[in-house]
Coordinates of C-alpha atoms in Angstrom, one line a residue:
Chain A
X224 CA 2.5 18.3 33.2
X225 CA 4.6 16.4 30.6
X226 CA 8.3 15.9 31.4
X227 CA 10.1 17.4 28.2
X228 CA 9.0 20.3 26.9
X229 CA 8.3 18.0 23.2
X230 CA 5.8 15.2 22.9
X231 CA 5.6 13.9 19.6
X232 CA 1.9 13.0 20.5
X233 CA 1.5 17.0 20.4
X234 CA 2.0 17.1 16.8
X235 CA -1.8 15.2 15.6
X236 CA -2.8 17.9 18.5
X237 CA -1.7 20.9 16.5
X238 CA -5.2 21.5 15.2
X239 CA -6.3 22.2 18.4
X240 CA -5.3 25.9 18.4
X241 CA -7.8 26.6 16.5
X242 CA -10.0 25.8 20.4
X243 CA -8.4 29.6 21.7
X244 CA -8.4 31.4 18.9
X245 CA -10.7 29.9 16.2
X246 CA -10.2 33.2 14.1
X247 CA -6.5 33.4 14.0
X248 CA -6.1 29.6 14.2
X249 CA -8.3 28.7 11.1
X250 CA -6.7 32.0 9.1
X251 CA -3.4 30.2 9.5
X252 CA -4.5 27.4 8.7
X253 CA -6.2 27.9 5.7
X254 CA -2.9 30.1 4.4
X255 CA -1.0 27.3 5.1
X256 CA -2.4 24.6 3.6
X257 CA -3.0 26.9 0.8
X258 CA 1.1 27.7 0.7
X259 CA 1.3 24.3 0.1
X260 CA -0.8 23.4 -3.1
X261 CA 0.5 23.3 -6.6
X262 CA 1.6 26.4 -7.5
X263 CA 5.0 27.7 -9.6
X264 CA 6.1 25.2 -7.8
X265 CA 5.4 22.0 -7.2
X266 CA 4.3 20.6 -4.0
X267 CA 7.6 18.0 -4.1
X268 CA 9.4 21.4 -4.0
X269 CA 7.7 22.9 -1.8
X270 CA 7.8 20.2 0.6
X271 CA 12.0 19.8 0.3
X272 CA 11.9 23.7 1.0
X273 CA 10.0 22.9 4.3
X274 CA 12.0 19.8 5.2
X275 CA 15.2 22.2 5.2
X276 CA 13.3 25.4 6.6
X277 CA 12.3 22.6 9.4
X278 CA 16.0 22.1 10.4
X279 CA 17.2 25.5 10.3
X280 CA 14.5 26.5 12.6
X281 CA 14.8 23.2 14.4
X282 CA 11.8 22.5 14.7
X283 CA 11.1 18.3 16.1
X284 CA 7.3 18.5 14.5
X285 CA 8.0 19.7 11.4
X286 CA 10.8 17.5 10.8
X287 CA 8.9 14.7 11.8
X288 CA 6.2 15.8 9.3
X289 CA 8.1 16.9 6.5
X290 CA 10.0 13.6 6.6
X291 CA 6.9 11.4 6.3
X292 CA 5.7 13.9 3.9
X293 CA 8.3 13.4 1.8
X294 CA 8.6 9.3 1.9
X295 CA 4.7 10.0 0.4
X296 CA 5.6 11.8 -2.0
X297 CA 8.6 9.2 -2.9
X298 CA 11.1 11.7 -2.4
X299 CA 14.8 10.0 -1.9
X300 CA 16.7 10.2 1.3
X301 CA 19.7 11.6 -1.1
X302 CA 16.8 14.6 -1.8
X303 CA 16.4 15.3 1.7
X304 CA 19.6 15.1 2.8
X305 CA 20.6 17.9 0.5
X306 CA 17.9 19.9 0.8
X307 CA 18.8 20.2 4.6
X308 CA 22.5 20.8 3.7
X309 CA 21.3 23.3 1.4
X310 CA 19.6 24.6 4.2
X311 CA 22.2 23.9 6.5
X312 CA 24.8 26.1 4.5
X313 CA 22.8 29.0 4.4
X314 CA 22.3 29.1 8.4
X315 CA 26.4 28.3 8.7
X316 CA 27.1 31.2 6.0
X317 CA 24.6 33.6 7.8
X318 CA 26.9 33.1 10.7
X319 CA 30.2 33.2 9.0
X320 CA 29.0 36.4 7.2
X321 CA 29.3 38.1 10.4
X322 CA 33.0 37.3 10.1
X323 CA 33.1 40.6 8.3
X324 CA 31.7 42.8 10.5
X325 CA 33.9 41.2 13.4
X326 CA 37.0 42.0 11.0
X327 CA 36.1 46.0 10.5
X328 CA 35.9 45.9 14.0
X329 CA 38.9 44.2 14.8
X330 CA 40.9 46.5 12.2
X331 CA 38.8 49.5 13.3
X332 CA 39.6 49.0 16.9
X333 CA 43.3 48.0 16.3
X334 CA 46.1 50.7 15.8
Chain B
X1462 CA 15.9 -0.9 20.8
X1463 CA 14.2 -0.3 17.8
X1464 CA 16.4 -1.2 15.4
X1465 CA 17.4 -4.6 16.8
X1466 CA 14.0 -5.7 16.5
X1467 CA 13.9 -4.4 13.3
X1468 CA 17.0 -6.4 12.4
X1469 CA 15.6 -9.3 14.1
X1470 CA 12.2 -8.9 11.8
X1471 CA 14.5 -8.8 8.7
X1472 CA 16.1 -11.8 9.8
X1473 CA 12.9 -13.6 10.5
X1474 CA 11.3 -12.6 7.0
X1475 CA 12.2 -15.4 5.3
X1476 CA 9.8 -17.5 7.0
X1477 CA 5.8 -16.7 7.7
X1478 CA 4.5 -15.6 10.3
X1479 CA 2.8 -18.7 10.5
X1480 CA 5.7 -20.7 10.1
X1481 CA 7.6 -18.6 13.1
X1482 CA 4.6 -19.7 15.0
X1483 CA 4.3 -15.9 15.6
X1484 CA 1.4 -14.8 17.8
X1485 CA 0.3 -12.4 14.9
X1486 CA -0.4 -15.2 12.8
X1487 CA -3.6 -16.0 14.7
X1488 CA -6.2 -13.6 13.1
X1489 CA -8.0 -13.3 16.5
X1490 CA -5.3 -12.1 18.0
X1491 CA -4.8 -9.2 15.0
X1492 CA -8.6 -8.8 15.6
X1493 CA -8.0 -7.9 19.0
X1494 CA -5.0 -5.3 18.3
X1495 CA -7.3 -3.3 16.1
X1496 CA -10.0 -2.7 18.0
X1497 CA -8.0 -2.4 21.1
X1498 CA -5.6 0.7 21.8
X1499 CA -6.6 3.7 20.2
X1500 CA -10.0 2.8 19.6
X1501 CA -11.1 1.2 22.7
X1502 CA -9.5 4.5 24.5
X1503 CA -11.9 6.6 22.7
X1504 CA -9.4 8.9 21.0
X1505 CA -10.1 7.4 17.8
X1506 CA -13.7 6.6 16.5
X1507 CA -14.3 2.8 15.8
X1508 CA -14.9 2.3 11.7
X1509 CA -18.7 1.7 12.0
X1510 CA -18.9 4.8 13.8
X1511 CA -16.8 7.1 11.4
X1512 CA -19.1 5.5 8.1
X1513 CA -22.5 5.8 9.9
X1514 CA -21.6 9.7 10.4
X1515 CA -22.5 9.7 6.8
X1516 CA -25.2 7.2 6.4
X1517 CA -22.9 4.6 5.1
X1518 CA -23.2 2.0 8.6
X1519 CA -24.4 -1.0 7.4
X1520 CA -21.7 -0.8 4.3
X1521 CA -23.6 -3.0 1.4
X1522 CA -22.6 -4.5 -1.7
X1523 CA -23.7 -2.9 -5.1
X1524 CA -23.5 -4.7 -8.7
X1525 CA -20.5 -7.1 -8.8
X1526 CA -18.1 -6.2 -10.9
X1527 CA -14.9 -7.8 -9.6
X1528 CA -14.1 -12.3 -8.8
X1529 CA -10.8 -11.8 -7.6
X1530 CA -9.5 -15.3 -6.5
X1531 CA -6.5 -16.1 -4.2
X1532 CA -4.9 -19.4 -6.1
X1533 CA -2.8 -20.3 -3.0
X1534 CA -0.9 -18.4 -0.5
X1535 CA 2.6 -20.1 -1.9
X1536 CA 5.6 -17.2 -3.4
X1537 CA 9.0 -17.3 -3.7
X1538 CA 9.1 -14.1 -1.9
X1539 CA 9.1 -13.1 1.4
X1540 CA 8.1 -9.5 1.4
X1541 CA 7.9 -7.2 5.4
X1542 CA 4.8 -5.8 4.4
X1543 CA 2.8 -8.8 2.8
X1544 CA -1.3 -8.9 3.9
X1545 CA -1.0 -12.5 3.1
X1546 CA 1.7 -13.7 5.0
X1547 CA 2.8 -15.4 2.1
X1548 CA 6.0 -17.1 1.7
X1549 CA 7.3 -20.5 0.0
X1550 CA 6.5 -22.4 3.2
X1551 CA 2.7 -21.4 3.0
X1552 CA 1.3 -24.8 1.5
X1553 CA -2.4 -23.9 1.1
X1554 CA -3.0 -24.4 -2.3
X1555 CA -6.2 -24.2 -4.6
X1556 CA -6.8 -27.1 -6.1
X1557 CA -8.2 -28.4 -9.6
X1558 CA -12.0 -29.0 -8.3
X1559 CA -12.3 -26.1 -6.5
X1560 CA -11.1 -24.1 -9.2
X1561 CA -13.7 -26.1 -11.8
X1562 CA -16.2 -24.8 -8.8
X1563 CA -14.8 -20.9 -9.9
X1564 CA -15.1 -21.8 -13.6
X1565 CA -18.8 -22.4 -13.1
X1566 CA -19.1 -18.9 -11.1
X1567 CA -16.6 -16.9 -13.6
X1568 CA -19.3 -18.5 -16.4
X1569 CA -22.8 -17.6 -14.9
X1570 CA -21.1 -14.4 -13.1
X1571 CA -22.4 -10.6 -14.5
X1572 CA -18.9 -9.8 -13.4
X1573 CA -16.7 -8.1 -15.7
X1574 CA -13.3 -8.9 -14.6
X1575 CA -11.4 -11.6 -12.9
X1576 CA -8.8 -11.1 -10.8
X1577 CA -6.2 -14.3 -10.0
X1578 CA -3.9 -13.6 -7.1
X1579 CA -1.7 -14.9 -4.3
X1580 CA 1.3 -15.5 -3.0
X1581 CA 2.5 -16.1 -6.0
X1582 CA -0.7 -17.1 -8.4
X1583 CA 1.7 -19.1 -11.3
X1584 CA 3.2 -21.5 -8.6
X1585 CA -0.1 -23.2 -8.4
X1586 CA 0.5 -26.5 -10.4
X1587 CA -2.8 -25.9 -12.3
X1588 CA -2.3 -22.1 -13.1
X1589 CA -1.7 -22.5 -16.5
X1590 CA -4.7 -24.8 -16.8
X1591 CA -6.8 -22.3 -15.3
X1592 CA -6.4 -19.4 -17.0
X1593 CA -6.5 -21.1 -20.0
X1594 CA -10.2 -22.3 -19.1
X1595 CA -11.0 -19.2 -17.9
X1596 CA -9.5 -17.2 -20.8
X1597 CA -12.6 -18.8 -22.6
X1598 CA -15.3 -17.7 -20.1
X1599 CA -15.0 -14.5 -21.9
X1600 CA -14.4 -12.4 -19.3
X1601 CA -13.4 -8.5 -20.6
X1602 CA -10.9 -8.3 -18.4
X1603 CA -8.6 -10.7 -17.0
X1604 CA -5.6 -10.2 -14.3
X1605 CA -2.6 -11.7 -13.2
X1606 CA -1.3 -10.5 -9.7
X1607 CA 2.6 -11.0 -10.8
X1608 CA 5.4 -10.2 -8.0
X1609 CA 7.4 -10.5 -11.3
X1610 CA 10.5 -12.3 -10.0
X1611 CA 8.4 -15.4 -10.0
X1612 CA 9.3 -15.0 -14.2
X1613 CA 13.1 -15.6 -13.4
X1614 CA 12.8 -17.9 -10.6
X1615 CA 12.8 -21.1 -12.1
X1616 CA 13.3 -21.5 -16.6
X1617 CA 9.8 -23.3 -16.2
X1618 CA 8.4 -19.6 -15.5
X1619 CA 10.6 -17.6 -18.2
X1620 CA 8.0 -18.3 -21.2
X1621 CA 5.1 -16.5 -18.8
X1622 CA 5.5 -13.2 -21.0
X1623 CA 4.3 -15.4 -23.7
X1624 CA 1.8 -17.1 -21.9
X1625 CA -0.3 -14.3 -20.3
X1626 CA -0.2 -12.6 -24.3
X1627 CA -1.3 -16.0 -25.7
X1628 CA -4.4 -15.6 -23.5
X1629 CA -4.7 -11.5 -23.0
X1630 CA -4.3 -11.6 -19.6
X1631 CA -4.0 -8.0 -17.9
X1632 CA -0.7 -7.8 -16.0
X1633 CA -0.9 -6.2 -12.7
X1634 CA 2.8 -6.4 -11.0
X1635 CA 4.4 -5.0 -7.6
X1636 CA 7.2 -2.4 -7.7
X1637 CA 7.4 -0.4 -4.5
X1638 CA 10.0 2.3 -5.8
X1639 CA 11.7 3.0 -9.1
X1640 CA 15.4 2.8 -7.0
X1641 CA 16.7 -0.5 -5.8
X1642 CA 17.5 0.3 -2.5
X1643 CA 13.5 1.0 -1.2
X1644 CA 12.7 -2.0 -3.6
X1645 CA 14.9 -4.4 -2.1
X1646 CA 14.5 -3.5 1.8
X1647 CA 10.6 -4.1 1.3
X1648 CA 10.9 -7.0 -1.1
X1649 CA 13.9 -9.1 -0.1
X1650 CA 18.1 -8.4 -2.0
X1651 CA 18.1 -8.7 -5.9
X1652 CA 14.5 -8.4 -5.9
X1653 CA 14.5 -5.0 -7.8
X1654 CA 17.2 -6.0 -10.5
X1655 CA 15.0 -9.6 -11.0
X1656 CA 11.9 -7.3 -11.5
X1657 CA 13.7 -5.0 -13.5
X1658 CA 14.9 -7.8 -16.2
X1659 CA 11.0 -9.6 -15.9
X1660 CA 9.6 -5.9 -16.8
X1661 CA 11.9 -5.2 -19.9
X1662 CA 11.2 -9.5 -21.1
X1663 CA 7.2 -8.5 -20.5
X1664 CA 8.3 -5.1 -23.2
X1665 CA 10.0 -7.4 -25.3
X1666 CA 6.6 -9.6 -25.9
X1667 CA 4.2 -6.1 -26.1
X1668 CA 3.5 -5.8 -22.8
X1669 CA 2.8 -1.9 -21.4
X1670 CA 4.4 -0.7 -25.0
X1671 CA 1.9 3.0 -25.1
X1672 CA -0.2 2.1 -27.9
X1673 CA -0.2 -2.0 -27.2
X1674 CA -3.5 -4.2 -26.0
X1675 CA -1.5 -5.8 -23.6
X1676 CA -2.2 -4.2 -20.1
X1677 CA 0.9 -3.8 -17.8
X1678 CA -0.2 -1.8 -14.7
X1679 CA 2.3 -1.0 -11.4
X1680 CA 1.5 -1.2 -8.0
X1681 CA 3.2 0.9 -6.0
X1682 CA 2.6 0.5 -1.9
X1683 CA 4.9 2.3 0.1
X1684 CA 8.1 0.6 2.0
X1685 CA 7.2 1.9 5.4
X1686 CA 4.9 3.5 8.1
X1687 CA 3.2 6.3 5.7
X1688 CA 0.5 6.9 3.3
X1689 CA 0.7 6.8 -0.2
X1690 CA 1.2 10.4 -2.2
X1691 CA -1.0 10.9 -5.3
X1692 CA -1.1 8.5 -7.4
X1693 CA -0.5 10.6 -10.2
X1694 CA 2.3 11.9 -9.4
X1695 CA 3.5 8.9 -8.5
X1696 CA 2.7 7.3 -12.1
X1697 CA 4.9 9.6 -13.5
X1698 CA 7.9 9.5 -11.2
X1699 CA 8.0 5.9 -11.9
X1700 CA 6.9 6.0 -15.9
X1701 CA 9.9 9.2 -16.0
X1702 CA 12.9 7.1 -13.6
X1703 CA 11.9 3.4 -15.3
X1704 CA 12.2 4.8 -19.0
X1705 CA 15.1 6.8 -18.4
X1706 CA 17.3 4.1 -16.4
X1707 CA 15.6 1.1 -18.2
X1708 CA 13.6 2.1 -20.9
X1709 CA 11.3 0.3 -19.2
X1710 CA 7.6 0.8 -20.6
X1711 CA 3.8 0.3 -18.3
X1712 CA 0.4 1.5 -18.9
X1713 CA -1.1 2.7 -15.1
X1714 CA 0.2 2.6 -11.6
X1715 CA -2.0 2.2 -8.6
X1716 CA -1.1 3.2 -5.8
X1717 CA -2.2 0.8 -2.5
X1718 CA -1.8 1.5 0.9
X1719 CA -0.7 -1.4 3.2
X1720 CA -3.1 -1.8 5.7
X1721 CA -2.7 -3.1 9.1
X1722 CA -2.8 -6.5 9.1
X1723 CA -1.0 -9.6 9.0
X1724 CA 3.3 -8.9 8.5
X1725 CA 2.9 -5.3 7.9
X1726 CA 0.6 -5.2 10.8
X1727 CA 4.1 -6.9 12.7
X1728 CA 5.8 -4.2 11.2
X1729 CA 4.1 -1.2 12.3
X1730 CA 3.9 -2.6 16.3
X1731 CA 8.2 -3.8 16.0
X1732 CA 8.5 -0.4 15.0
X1733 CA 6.5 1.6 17.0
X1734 CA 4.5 2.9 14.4
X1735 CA 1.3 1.1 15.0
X1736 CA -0.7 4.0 17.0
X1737 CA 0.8 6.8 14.4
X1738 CA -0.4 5.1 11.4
X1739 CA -3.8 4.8 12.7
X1740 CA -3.8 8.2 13.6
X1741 CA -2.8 8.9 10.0
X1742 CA -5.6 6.8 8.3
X1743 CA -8.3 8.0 10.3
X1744 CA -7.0 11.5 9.8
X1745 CA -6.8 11.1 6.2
X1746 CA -10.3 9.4 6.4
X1747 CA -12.3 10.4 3.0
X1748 CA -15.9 10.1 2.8
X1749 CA -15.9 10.0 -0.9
X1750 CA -13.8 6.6 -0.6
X1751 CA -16.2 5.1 0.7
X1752 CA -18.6 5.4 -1.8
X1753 CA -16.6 3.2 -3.9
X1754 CA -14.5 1.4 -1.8
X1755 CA -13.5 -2.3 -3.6
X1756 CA -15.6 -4.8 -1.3
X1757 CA -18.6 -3.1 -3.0
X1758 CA -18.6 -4.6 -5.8
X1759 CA -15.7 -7.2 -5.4
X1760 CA -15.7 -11.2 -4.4
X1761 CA -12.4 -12.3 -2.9
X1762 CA -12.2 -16.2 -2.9
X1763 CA -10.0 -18.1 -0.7
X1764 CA -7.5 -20.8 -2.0
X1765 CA -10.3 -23.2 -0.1
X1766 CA -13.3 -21.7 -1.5
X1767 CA -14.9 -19.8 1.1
X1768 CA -16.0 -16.2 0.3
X1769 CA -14.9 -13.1 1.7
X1770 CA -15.5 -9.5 1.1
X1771 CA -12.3 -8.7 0.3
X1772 CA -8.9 -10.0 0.3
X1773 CA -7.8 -8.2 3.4
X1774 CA -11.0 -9.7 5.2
X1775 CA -9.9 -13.1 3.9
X1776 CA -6.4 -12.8 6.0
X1777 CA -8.3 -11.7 9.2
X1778 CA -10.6 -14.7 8.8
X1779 CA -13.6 -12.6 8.2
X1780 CA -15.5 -15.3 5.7
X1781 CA -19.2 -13.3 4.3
X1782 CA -21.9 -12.3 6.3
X1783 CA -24.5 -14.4 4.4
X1784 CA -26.2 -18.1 4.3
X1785 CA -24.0 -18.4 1.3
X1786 CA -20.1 -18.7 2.6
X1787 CA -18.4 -20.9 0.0
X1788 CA -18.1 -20.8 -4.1
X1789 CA -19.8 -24.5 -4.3
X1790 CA -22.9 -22.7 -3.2
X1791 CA -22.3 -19.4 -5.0
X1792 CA -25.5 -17.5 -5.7
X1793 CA -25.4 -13.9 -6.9
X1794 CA -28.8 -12.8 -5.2
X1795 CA -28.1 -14.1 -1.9
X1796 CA -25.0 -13.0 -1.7
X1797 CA -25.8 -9.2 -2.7
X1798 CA -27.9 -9.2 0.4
X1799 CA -25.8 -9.0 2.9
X1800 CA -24.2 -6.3 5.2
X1801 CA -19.8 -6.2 4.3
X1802 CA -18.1 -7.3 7.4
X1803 CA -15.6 -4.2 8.6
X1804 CA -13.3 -3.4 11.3
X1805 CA -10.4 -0.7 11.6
X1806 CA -8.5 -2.3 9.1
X1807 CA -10.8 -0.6 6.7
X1808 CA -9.5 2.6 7.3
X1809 CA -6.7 2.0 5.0
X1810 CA -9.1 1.7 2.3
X1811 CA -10.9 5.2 2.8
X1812 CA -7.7 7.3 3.7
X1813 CA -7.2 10.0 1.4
X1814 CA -7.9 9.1 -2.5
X1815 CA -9.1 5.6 -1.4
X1816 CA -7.0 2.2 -2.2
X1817 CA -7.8 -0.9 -3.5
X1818 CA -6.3 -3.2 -5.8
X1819 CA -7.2 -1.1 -9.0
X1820 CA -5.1 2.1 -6.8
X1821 CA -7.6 5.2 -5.9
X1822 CA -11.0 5.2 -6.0
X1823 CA -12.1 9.0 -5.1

C-alpha cells in the first residue's frame, strides 16, 4: 500500500473508476466533460471556477489539473490567484457568517 | 531541490548544451531517454505501436509540399526550450555551395513553399543572398523563421522589415505569451520588449496590417511542461492583448507544442516533468493528427545538407530512411519511397489538434 494517502500518479489513474462501476463511472464522466464545453460561459471561465472550487474543497488532483489547465489555456497566474481568493473569501465568509448565529446565542443565553 | 536546478538551468542557458558539454547534447543519449522509462516499462505504448492501431505503422510520405531548410544553428538567443540547441556559440553554418545545391532542388521541386529556418536564419553571412536567389525560383510561398530580436540586435539587421517586403517573404516569428514576464522567462530578459518594438517596425513596413499581402504569422509554444490550448482561442488572446497594449497587428498564430528533445527535453527531466508530459501527449494522442502530420509532406535540410524528415528528427540525428540522404543527390521519386523515421518524440506532433510548424493540423 502507498505511504500517503495522495499519489499524484493517481490522478492519470482517475479513469480507472470506470473498471467497478462502468455505468456510473462513464455517466459522470460524460456529464463532466460535458460541464466543461463552451457554453454561456466559456471554457476559460469555467476552468477559473474549477481552479477556485478545487481549493475550497481542497482537493491536490484538481488543483494540479486545473493549474495545468489553465497555463493551456494561457490564463495568467494574476487570474488564478484571484479566482482562488475569490474562492477563498467565500469559504472564510461562510465561516464568519456563523458569527451571527453565535451572537443570538450569546445575547439569547446572556441575562 | 527543484528549484536550484532550475536556477542552475537558467544560469547555464546562455550557453548550448553542446557547448556545456552536457550529456543531453549527444542525440544517442536523448534516443535512449525516450524510449526508456515509461515506455520500456510498458505503461505507455511505444509510437509505432499507438499509429499501427490504426493502420498508419509504416508512416509514409505523401506529395511534397514543404523544403524547409535549417541555414545554420547560430542565434543571438538562448531560449530553455529550444529543439535546436541553438545559441551564438553553435558555429555550424550553411554555406554558399550548399545552399546553390538547395537552389537547384527549390528550382526542379513540385513544392509549394519554402521554409528558411535556424537558430537565427539572417545571421548566416549569405542569407540575404539566398533569399534573394530563391525569391526568383518562384516559389508561392516563401518563410522566414524570425525570433524577431535578431531585427534589433545589431543596425546591420534593422532594414530586415524592408528586406523580407522587397522579396515577399512570409514572416513566421516566435512570441510565447502576449505578457512580458512568460515571454522573458522562456526567451531570455528584454526579449519581449525587443520583440515588441521588431513587431510594431514589421507594422510600420505592411507587415500583418488585416487587409496587407505581407504574411506575419505568431508562433506561440508554451513556456513550460503543458500542452498547448486551442489554437484559436489562443489567436485571439494574443491578436485582442497585442492591439490593445501595442497596437500591434499579425495575420495567424500557430500554436506548437515543444516536444521532448534537445533543451526542452533538459527542461522537462531538471524539472521532474519528464514522465508527466509524456503521459500528457500520449493521453492527448489524436488519430486524426496523424493523418496530416508535417513530415508527410515536408523536407527538413540540415545546415550540412543531409535530409531529414523533419526538423525535430534533424536534432536527434535521425538523417532519411532512403538511398538518397543528402540534397547533392536530391531526387523526388526516391525519396517519396521511403518509410518516415519515428520515435516517441513524435507524440508531440499527434497530441490533441496536432503541431507542426504551420500550428494544428486536425
Amino acid at each position: 500500500m502507498a505511504k500517503s494517502y495522495y499519489d499524484p500518479a493517481d490522478l492519470r489513474k482517475f479513469g480507472k473508476i470506470t473498471e467497478w462501476s462502468e455505468e456510473l463511472g462513464n455517466k459522470f464522466f460524460d456529464y463532466y466533460g460535458k460541464v466543461f464545453e463552451e457554453g454561456a460561459l466559456s471554457a476559460r471561465e469555467k476552468s477559473l471556477i474549477a481552479l477556485a472550487v478545487s481549493h475550497v474543497v481542497k482537493c491536490p488532483y484538481c488543483i494540479d489539473a486545473y493549474t495545468k489547465d489553465g497555463l493551456q489555456r494561457g490564463i495568467t497566474k494574476e487570474e488564478m490567484m484571484e479566482a482562488v481568493h475569490a474562492g477563498a473569501a467565500i469559504e472564510s465568509g461562510a465561516t464568519l457568517v456563523h458569527g451571527v448565529q453565535m451572537m443570538n446565542k450569546y445575547d439569547k443565553l446572556s441575562m | 531541490m527543484t528549484q536550484s536546478i532550475l536556477t542552475d538551468i537558467k544560469k547555464a542557458a546562455k550557453k548550448s548544451l553542446k557547448a556545456q558539454q552536457d550529456a543531453l547534447a549527444n542525440t544517442q543519449k536523448q534516443l535512449e531517454i525516450l524510449n526508456g522509462g515509461p515506455f520500456e516499462d510498458g505503461e505507455l505504448p511505444y509510437f509505432k505501436d499507438k499509429i499501427a492501431e490504426t493502420g498508419q505503422f509504416p508512416l509514409k510520405p505523401k506529395t511534397l509540399e514543404v523544403l524547409q531548410i535549417n541555414v545554420g544553428y547560430m542565434c543571438n538567443q538562448v531560449c530553455g526550450h529550444c529543439h535546436v540547441d541553438a545559441g551564438p556559440d553553435r558555429k555550424e553554418i550553411m554555406t554558399r555551395e550548399t545552399m546553390e545545391q538547395c537552389l537547384e532542388v527549390i528550382r526542379n521541386t513540385g513544392a509549394h513553399t519554402l521554409d528558411l529556418t535556424g537558430g537565427a536564419p539572417e545571421m548566416n553571412p549569405d542569407f540575404r543572398w539566398f533569399v534573394e536567389e530563391a525569391s526568383k525560383a518562384g516559389i508561392k510561398d516563401f518563410i522566414v523563421r524570425s525570433n524577431l530580436t535578431i531585427i534589433l540586435a545589431n543596425k546591420k539587421y534593422h532594414d530586415l522589415p524592408e528586406f523580407f517586403k522587397k522579396h515577399n517573404v512570409h514572416v513566421v516569428s516566435s512570441m510565447p505569451h502576449y505578457t512580458r514576464g512568460k515571454t522573458d522567462k522562456q526567451r531570455g530578459d528584454g526579449v519581449f520588449d525587443k520583440s515588441i518594438k521588431a513587431l510594431q517596425m514589421l507594422n510600420e513596413v505592411g507587415y500583418g496590417m488585416p487587409e496587407s499581402d505581407l504574411r506575419l504569422d505568431l508562433v506561440y509554444n508554451p513556456s513550460g511542461a503543458f500542452l498547448p490550448g486551442d489554437q484559436a482561442a489562443m489567436e485571439h488572446d494574443f491578436k485582442k492583448a497585442l492591439k490593445e497594449d501595442f497596437d500591434i497587428d499579425f495575420h495567424n498564430l500557430f500554436a506548437i507544442t515543444n516536444l521532448p528533445i534537445s533543451r526542452f527535453l533538459d527542461y522537462l527531466i531538471a524539472s521532474d516533468n519528464y514522465e508527466d508530459y509524456m503521459y500528457s501527449l500520449v493521453e492527448a494522442y489524436n488519430p486524426a493528427a496523424v493523418e496530416n502530420v508535417m513530415c508527410t509532406n515536408t523536407i527538413s535540410i540540415s545546415w550540412d545538407g543531409w535530409l531529414y524528415d523533419c526538423d525535430f528528427n534533424q536534432m536527434l540525428d535521425l538523417k532519411v530512411a532512403s538511398k538518397v540522404k543528402h540534397i547533392k543527390d536530391y531526387n523526388d521519386d526516391i525519396l517519396s519511397n521511403r518509410d518516415i523515421i519515428i520515435s516517441q518524440h513524435c507524440y508531440g506532433c499527434t497530441a490533441g489538434a496536432g503541431s507542426s510548424c504551420q500550428g494544428t493540423v486536425a
